[in-house]
mmCIF file of C-alpha atoms and ligand atoms in Angstrom:
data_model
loop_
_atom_site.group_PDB
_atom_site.id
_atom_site.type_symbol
_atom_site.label_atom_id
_atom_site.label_comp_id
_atom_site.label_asym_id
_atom_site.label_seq_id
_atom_site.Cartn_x
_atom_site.Cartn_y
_atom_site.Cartn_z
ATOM 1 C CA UNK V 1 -0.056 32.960 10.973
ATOM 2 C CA UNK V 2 2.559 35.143 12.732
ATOM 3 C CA UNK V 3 -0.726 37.018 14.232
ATOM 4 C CA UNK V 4 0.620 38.618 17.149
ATOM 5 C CA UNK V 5 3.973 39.642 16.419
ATOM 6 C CA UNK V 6 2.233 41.726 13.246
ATOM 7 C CA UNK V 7 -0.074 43.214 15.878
ATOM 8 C CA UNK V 8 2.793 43.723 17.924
ATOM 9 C CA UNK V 9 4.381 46.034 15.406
ATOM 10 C CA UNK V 10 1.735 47.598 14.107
ATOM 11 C CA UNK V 11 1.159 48.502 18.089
ATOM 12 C CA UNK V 12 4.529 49.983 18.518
ATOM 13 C CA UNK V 13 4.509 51.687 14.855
ATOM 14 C CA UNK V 14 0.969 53.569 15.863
ATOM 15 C CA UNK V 15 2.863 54.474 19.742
ATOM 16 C CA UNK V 16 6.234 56.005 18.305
ATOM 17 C CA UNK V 17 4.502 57.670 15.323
ATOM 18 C CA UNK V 18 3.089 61.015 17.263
ATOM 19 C CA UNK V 19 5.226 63.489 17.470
ATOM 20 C CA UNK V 20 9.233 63.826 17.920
ATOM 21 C CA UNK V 21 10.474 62.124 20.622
ATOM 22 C CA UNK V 22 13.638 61.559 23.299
ATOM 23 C CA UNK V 23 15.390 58.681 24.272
ATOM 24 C CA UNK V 24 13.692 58.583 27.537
ATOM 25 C CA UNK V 25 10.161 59.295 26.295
ATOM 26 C CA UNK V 26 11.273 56.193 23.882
ATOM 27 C CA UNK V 27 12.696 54.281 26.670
ATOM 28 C CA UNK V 28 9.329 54.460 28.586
ATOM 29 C CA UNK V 29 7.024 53.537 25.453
ATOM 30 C CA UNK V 30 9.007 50.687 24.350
ATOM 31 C CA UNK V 31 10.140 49.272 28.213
ATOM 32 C CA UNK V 32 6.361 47.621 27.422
ATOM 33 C CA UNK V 33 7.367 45.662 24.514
ATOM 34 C CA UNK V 34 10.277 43.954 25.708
ATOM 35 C CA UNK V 35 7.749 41.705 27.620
ATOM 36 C CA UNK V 36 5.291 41.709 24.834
ATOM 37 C CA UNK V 37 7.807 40.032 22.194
ATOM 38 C CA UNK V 38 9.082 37.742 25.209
ATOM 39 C CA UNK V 39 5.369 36.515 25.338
ATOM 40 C CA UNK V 40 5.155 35.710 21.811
ATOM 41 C CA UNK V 41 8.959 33.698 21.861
ATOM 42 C CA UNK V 42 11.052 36.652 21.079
ATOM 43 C CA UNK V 43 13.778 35.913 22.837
ATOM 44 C CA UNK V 44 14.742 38.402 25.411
ATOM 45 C CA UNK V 45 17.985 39.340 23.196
ATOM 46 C CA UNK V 46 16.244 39.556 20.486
ATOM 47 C CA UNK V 47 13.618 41.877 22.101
ATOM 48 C CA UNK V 48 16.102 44.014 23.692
ATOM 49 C CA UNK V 49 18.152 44.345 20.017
ATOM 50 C CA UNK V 50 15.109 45.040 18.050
ATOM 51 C CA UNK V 51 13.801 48.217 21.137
ATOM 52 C CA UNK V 52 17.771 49.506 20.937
ATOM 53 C CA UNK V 53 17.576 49.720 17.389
ATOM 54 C CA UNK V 54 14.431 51.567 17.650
ATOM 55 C CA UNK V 55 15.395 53.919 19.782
ATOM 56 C CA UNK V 56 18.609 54.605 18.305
ATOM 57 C CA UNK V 57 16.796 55.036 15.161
ATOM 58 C CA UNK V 58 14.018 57.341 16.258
ATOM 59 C CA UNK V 59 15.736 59.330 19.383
ATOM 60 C CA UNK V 60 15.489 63.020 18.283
ATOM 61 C CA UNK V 61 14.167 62.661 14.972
ATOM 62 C CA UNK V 62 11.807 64.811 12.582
ATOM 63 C CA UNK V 63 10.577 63.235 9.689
ATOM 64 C CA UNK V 64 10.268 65.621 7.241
ATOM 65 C CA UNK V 65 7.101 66.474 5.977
ATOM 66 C CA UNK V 66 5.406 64.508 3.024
ATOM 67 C CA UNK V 67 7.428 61.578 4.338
ATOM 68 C CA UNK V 68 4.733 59.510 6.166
ATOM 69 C CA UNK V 69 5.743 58.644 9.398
ATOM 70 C CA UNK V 70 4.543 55.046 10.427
ATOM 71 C CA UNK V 71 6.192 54.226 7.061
ATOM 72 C CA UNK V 72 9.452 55.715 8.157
ATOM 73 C CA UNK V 73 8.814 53.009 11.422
ATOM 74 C CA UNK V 74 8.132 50.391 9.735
ATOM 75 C CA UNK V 75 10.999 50.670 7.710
ATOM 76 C CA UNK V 76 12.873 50.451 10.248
ATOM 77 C CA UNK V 77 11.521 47.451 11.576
ATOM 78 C CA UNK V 78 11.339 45.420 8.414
ATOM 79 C CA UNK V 79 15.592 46.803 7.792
ATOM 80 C CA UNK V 80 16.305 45.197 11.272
ATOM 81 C CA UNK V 81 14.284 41.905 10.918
ATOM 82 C CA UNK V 82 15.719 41.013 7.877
ATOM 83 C CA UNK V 83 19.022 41.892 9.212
ATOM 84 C CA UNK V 84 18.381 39.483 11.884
ATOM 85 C CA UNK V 85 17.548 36.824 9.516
ATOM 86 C CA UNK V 86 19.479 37.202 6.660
ATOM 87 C CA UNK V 87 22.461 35.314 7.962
ATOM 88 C CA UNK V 88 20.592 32.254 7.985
ATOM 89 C CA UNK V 89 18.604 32.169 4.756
ATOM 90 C CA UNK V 90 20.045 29.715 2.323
ATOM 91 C CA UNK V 91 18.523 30.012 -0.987
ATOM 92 C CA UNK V 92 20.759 27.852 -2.459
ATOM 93 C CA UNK V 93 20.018 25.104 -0.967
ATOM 94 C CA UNK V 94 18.211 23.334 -4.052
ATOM 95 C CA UNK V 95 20.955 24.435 -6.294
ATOM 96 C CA UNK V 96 23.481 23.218 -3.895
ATOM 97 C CA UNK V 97 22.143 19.623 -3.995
ATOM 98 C CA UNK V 98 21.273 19.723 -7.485
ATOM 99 C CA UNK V 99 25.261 19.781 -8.012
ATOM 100 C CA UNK V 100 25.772 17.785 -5.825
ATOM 101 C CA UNK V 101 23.625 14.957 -7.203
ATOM 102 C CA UNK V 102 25.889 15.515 -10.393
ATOM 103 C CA UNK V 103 29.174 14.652 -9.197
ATOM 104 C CA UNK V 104 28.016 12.044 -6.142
ATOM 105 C CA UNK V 105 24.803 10.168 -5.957
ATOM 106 C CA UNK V 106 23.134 9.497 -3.346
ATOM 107 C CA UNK V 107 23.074 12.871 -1.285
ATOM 108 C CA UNK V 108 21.878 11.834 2.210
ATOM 109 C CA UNK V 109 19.857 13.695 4.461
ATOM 110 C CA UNK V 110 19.255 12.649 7.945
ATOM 111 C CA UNK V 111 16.016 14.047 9.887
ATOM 112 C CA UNK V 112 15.787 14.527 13.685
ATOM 113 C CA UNK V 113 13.839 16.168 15.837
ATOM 114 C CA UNK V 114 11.857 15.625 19.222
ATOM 115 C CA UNK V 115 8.663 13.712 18.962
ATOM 116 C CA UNK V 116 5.701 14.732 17.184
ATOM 117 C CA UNK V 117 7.285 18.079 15.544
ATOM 118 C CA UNK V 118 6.480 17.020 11.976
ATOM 119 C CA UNK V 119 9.670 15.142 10.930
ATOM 120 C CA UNK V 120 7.612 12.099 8.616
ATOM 121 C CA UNK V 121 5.420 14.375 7.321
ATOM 122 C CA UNK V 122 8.059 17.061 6.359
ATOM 123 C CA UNK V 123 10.355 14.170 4.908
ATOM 124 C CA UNK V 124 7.013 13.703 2.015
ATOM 125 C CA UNK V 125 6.553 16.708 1.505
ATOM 126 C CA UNK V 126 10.610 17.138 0.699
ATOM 127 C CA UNK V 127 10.519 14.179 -1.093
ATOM 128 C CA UNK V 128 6.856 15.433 -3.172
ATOM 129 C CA UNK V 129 8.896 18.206 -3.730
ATOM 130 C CA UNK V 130 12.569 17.196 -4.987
ATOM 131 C CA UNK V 131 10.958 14.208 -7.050
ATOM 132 C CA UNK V 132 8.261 16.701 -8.831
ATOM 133 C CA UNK V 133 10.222 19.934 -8.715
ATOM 134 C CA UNK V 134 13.590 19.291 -8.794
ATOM 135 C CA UNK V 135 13.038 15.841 -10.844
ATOM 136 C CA UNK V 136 15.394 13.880 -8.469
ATOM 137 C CA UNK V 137 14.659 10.014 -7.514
ATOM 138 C CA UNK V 138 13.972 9.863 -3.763
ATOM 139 C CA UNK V 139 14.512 6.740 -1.066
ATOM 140 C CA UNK V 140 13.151 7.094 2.151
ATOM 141 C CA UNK V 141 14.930 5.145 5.000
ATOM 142 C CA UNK V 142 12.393 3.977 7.294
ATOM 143 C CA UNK V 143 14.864 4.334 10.635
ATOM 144 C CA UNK V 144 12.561 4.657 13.058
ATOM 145 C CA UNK V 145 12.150 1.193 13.890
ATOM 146 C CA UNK V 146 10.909 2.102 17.112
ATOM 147 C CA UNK V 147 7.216 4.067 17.090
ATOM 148 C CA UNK V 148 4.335 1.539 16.523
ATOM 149 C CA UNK V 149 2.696 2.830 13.576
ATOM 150 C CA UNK V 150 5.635 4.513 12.595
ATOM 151 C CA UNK V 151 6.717 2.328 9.775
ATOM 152 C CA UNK V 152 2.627 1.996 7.927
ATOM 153 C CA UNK V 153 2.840 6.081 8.180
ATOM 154 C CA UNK V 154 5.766 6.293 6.343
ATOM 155 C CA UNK V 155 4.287 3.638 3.901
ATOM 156 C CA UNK V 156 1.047 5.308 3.020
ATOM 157 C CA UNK V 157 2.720 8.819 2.817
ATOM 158 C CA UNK V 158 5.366 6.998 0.413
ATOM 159 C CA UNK V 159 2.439 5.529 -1.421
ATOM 160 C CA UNK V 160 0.652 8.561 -1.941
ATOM 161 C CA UNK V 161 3.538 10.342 -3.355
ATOM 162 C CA UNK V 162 4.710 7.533 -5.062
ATOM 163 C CA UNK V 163 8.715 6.964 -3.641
ATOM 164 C CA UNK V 164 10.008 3.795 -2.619
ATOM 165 C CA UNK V 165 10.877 2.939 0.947
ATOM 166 C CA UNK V 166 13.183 0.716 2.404
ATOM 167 C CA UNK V 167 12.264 -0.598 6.041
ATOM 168 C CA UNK V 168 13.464 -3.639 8.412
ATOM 169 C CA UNK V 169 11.398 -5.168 11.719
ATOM 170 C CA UNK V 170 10.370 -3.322 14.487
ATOM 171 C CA UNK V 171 12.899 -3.153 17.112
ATOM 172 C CA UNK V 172 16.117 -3.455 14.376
ATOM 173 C CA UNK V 173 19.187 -1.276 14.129
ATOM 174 C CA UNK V 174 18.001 2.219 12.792
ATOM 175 C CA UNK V 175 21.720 2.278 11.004
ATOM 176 C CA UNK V 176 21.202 -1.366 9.538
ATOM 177 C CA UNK V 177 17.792 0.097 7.521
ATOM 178 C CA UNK V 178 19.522 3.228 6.532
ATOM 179 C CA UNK V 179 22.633 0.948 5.403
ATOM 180 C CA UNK V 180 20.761 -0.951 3.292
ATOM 181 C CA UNK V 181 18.652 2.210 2.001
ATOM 182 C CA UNK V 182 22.193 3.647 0.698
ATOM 183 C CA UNK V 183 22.977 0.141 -0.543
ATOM 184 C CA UNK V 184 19.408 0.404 -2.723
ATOM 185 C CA UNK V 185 19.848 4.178 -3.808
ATOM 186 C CA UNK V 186 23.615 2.918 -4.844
ATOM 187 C CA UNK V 187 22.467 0.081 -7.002
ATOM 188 C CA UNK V 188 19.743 2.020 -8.470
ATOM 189 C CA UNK V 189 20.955 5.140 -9.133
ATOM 190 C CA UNK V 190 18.838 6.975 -7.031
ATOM 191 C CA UNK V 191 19.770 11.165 -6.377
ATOM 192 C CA UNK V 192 18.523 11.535 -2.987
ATOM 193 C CA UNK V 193 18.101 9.282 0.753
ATOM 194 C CA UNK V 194 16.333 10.635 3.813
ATOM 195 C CA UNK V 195 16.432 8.957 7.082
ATOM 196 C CA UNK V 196 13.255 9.295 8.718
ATOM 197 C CA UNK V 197 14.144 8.679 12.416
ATOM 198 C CA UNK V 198 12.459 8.212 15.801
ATOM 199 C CA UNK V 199 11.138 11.062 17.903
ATOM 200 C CA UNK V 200 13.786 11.662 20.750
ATOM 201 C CA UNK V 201 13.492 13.843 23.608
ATOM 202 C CA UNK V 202 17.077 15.885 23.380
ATOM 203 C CA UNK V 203 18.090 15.457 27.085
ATOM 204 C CA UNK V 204 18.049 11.267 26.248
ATOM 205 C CA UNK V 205 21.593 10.626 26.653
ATOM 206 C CA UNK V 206 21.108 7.039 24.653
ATOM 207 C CA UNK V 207 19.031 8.233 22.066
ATOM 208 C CA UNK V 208 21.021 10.679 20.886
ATOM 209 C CA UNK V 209 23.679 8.082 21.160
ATOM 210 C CA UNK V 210 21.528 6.308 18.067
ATOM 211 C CA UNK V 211 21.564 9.478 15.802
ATOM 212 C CA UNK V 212 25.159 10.010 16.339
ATOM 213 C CA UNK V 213 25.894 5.788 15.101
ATOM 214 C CA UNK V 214 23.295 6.470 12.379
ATOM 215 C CA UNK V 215 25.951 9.930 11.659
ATOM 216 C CA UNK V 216 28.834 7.495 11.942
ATOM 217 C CA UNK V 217 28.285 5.110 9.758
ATOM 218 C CA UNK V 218 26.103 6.854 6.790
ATOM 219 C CA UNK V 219 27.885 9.894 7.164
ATOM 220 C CA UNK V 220 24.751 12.170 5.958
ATOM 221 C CA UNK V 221 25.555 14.933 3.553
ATOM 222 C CA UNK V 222 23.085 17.074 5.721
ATOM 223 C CA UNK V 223 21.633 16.414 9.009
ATOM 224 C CA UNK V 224 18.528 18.287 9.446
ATOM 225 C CA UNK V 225 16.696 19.120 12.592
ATOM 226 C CA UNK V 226 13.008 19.764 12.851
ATOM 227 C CA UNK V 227 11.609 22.009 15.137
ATOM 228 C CA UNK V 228 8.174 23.024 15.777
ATOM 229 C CA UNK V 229 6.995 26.605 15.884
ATOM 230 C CA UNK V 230 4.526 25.780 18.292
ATOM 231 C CA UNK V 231 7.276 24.780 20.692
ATOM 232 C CA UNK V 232 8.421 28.677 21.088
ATOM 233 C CA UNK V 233 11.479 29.399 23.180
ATOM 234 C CA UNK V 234 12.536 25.421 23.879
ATOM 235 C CA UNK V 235 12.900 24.843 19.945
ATOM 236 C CA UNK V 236 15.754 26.973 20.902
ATOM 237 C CA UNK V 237 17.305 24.787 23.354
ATOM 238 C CA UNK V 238 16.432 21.407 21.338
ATOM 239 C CA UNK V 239 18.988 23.216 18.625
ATOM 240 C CA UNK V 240 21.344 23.682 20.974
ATOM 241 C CA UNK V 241 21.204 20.091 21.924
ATOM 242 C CA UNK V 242 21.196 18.444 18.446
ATOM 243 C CA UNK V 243 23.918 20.495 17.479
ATOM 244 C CA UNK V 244 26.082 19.490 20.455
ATOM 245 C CA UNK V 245 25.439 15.935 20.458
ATOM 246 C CA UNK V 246 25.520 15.319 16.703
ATOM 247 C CA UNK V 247 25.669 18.476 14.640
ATOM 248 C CA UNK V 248 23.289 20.389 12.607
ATOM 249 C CA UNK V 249 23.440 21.408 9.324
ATOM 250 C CA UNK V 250 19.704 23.103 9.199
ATOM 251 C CA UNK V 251 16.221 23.702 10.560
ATOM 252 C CA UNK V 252 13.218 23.163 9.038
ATOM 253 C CA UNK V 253 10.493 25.174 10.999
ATOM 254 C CA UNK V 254 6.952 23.173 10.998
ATOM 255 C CA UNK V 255 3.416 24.266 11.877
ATOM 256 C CA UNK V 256 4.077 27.563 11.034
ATOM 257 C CA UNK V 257 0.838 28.258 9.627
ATOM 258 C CA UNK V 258 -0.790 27.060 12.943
ATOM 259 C CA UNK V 259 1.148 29.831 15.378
ATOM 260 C CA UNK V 260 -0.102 32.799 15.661
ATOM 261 C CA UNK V 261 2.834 34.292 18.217
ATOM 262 C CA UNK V 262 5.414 34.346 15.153
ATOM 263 C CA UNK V 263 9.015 35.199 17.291
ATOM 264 C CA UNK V 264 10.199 31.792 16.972
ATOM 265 C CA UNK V 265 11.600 32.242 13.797
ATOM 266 C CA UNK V 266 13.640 35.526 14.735
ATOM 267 C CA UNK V 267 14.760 33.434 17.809
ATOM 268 C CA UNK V 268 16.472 30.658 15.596
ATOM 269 C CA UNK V 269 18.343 32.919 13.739
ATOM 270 C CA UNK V 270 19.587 35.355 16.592
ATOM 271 C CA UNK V 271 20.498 32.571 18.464
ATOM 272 C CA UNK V 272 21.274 29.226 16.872
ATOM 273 C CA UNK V 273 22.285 30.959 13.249
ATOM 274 C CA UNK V 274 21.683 27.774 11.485
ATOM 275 C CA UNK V 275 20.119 28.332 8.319
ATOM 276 C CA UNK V 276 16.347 27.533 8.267
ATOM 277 C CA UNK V 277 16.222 25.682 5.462
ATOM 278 C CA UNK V 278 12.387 25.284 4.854
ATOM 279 C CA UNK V 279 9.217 25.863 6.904
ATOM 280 C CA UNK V 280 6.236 23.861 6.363
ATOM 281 C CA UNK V 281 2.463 25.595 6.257
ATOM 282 C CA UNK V 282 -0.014 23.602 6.516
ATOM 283 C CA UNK V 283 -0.698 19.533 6.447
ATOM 284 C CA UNK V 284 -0.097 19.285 2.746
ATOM 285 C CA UNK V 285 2.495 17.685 0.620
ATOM 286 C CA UNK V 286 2.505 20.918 -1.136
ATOM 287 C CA UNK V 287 2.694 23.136 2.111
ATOM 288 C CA UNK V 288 6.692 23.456 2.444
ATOM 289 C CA UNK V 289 8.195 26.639 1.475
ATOM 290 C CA UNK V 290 11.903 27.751 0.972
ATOM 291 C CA UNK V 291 12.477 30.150 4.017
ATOM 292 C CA UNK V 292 14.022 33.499 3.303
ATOM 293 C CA UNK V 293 14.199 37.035 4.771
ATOM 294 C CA UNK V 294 12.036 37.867 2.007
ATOM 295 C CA UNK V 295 8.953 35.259 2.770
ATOM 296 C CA UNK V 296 8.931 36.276 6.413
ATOM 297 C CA UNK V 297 8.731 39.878 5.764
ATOM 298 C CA UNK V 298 5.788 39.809 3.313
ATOM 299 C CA UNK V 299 3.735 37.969 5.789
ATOM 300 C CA UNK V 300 4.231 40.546 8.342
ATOM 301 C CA UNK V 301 3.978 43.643 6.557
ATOM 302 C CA UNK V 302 1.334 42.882 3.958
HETATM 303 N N1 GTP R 401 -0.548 22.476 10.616
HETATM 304 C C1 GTP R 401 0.555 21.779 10.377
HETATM 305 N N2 GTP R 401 0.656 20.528 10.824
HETATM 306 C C2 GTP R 401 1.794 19.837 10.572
HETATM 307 C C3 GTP R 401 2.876 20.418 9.855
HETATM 308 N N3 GTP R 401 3.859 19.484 9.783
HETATM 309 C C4 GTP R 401 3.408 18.394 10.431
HETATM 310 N N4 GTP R 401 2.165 18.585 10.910
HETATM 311 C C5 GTP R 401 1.333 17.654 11.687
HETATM 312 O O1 GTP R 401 2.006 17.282 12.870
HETATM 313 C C6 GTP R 401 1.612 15.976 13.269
HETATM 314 C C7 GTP R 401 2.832 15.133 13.588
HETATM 315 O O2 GTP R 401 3.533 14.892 12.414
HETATM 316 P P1 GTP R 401 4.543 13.696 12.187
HETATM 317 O O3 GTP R 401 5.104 13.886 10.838
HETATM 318 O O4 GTP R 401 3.937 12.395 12.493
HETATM 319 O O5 GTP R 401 5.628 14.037 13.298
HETATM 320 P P2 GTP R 401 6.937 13.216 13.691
HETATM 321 O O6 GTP R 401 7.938 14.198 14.125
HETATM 322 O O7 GTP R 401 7.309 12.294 12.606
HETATM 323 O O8 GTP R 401 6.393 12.383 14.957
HETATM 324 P P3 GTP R 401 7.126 11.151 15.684
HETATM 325 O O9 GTP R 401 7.675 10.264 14.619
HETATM 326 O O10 GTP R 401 6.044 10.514 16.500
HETATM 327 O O11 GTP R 401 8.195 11.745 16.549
HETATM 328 C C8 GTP R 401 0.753 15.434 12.136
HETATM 329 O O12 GTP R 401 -0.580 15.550 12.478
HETATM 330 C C9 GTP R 401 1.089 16.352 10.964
HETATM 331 O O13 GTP R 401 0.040 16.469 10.035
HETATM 332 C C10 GTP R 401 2.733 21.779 9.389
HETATM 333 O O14 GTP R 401 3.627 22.384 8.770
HETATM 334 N N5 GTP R 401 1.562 22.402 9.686
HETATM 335 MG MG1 MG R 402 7.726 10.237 12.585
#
């Protein structure tokens, strides 16, 4: 996980650790890394930010002695990376629905994403998790109506961790199923509805035409998009393009345990600054963890 960008650092921590050093002697050792972070989905911002800071940081400076100086480096690099991500941790996310859930039941959550990036999956593992952890009753809307096979995995996922579905034909009116899904959490007094929808590819104008009437007439309490790590740089753009078309309320990052680049999730926040509510880590119901500065840090420094 997150292989190369800690090699990355630990490459530019050994380089700037010698001796004191200018800005142009800087300049010249870390010119090199912009493209190196740009490889692993840094984006080019972000790359340029994170060298500046360095330099800034290290132009002209003696440590003093005793102080170890690849510590004094990394410091500096884990103080700007969680600066970077800070601003779109949310760790009160849980808490925030909990209260939710007290004064309005259900709270809806709509999932969307591109196809393939891990939104069923994520939705059981959410579900696993609010219904076990947080002790909330769970209703999945099975709105993708569209997938073959789509419906049975959402089923046997369900089955497994034991929450009811609700699901119409093939081919029906994703809003119809998550209508009646609201209808069955209502009458029930269930906490929590997700909408599992169809894979869409971002640029289809109709499609996301079909997320915003599912929007418009369930009005979800939070509509979160799911992007895939492995996806680098374009997760970027699909943000952009959920967020303009229908709005975004937060990521969850999947398949984070399967990239071994690791500047994806800097990229999110530096440049879409929606909070990233959750990344998943493996193929697990219990492999979804609350992001925060903190998490991403300890798996690069430690
Ligand atoms: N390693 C790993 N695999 C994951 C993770 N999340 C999802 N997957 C895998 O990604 C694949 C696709 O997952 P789905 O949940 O079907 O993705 P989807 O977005 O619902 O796909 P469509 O409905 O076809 O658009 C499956 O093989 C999952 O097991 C994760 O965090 N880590
Ligand atoms: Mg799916």
């Amino acid at each position: 996980m997150l292989s190369k960008l800690k090699n990355i650092l630990t490459s530019i921590v050994d380089a700037v650790s010698t001796k004191t050093l200018s800005r142009s002697e800087l300049e010249e050792i870390l010119n090199d890394y912009l493209y190196k972070f740009v490889e692993i989905d840094v984006a080019y911002d972000v790359a340029e930010d994170i060298i500046e800071t360095l330099i800034r940081e290290l132009e002209g400076v003696k440590v003093k002695r005793g102080v170890n100086v690849k510590q004094y480096v990394y410091d500096i690099l884990k103080k700007k990376i969680t600066s970077l991500l800070l601003s779109v941790e949310r760790v009160s996310f849980e808490n925030e629905i909990l209260s939710r859930v007290r004064k309005q039941k259900p709270v809806i959550m709509m999932i969307m994403g591109i196809n393939g990036v891990g939104k069923t999956t994520t939705i059981a593992k959410v579900a696993y998790r609010y219904t076990r952890k947080l002790k909330l009753r769970v209703v999945i809307s099975a709105s993708d109506t569209f997938r073959a096979g789509a419906q049975e995995q959402l089923e046997k996922h369900a089955r497994n961790i034991n929450v009811p579905i609700v699901k119409h034909r093939y081919g029906s009116d994703p809003a119809a199923v998550a209508y009646d899904t609201v209808m069955y959490a209502k009458t029930r007094g269930f906490h929590i509805v997700i909408i599992d929808t169809a894979g869409r590819m971002h640029t289809d104008i109709d499609l996301m035409d079909e997320l915003r009437k599912i929007s418009r007439v369930i009005k979800p309490h939070y509509k979160i998009l799911i992007v895939d790590a492995l996806t680098g740089n374009d997760a970027i753009e699909q943000a952009k393009a959920f967020e303009k078309a229908v709005g975004v309320d937060g990521l969850i990052v999947t398949k984070v345990d399967a990239d071994v680049k690791g500047g994806v999730i800097i990229s999110l926040a530096y440049e879409v600054k929606k909070p990233i509510l959750y990344v998943g880590t493996g193929q697990k119901y219990e492999d979804l963890e609350v992001f925060t500065s903190n998490w991403f840090i300890n798996k690069l420094f430690t």
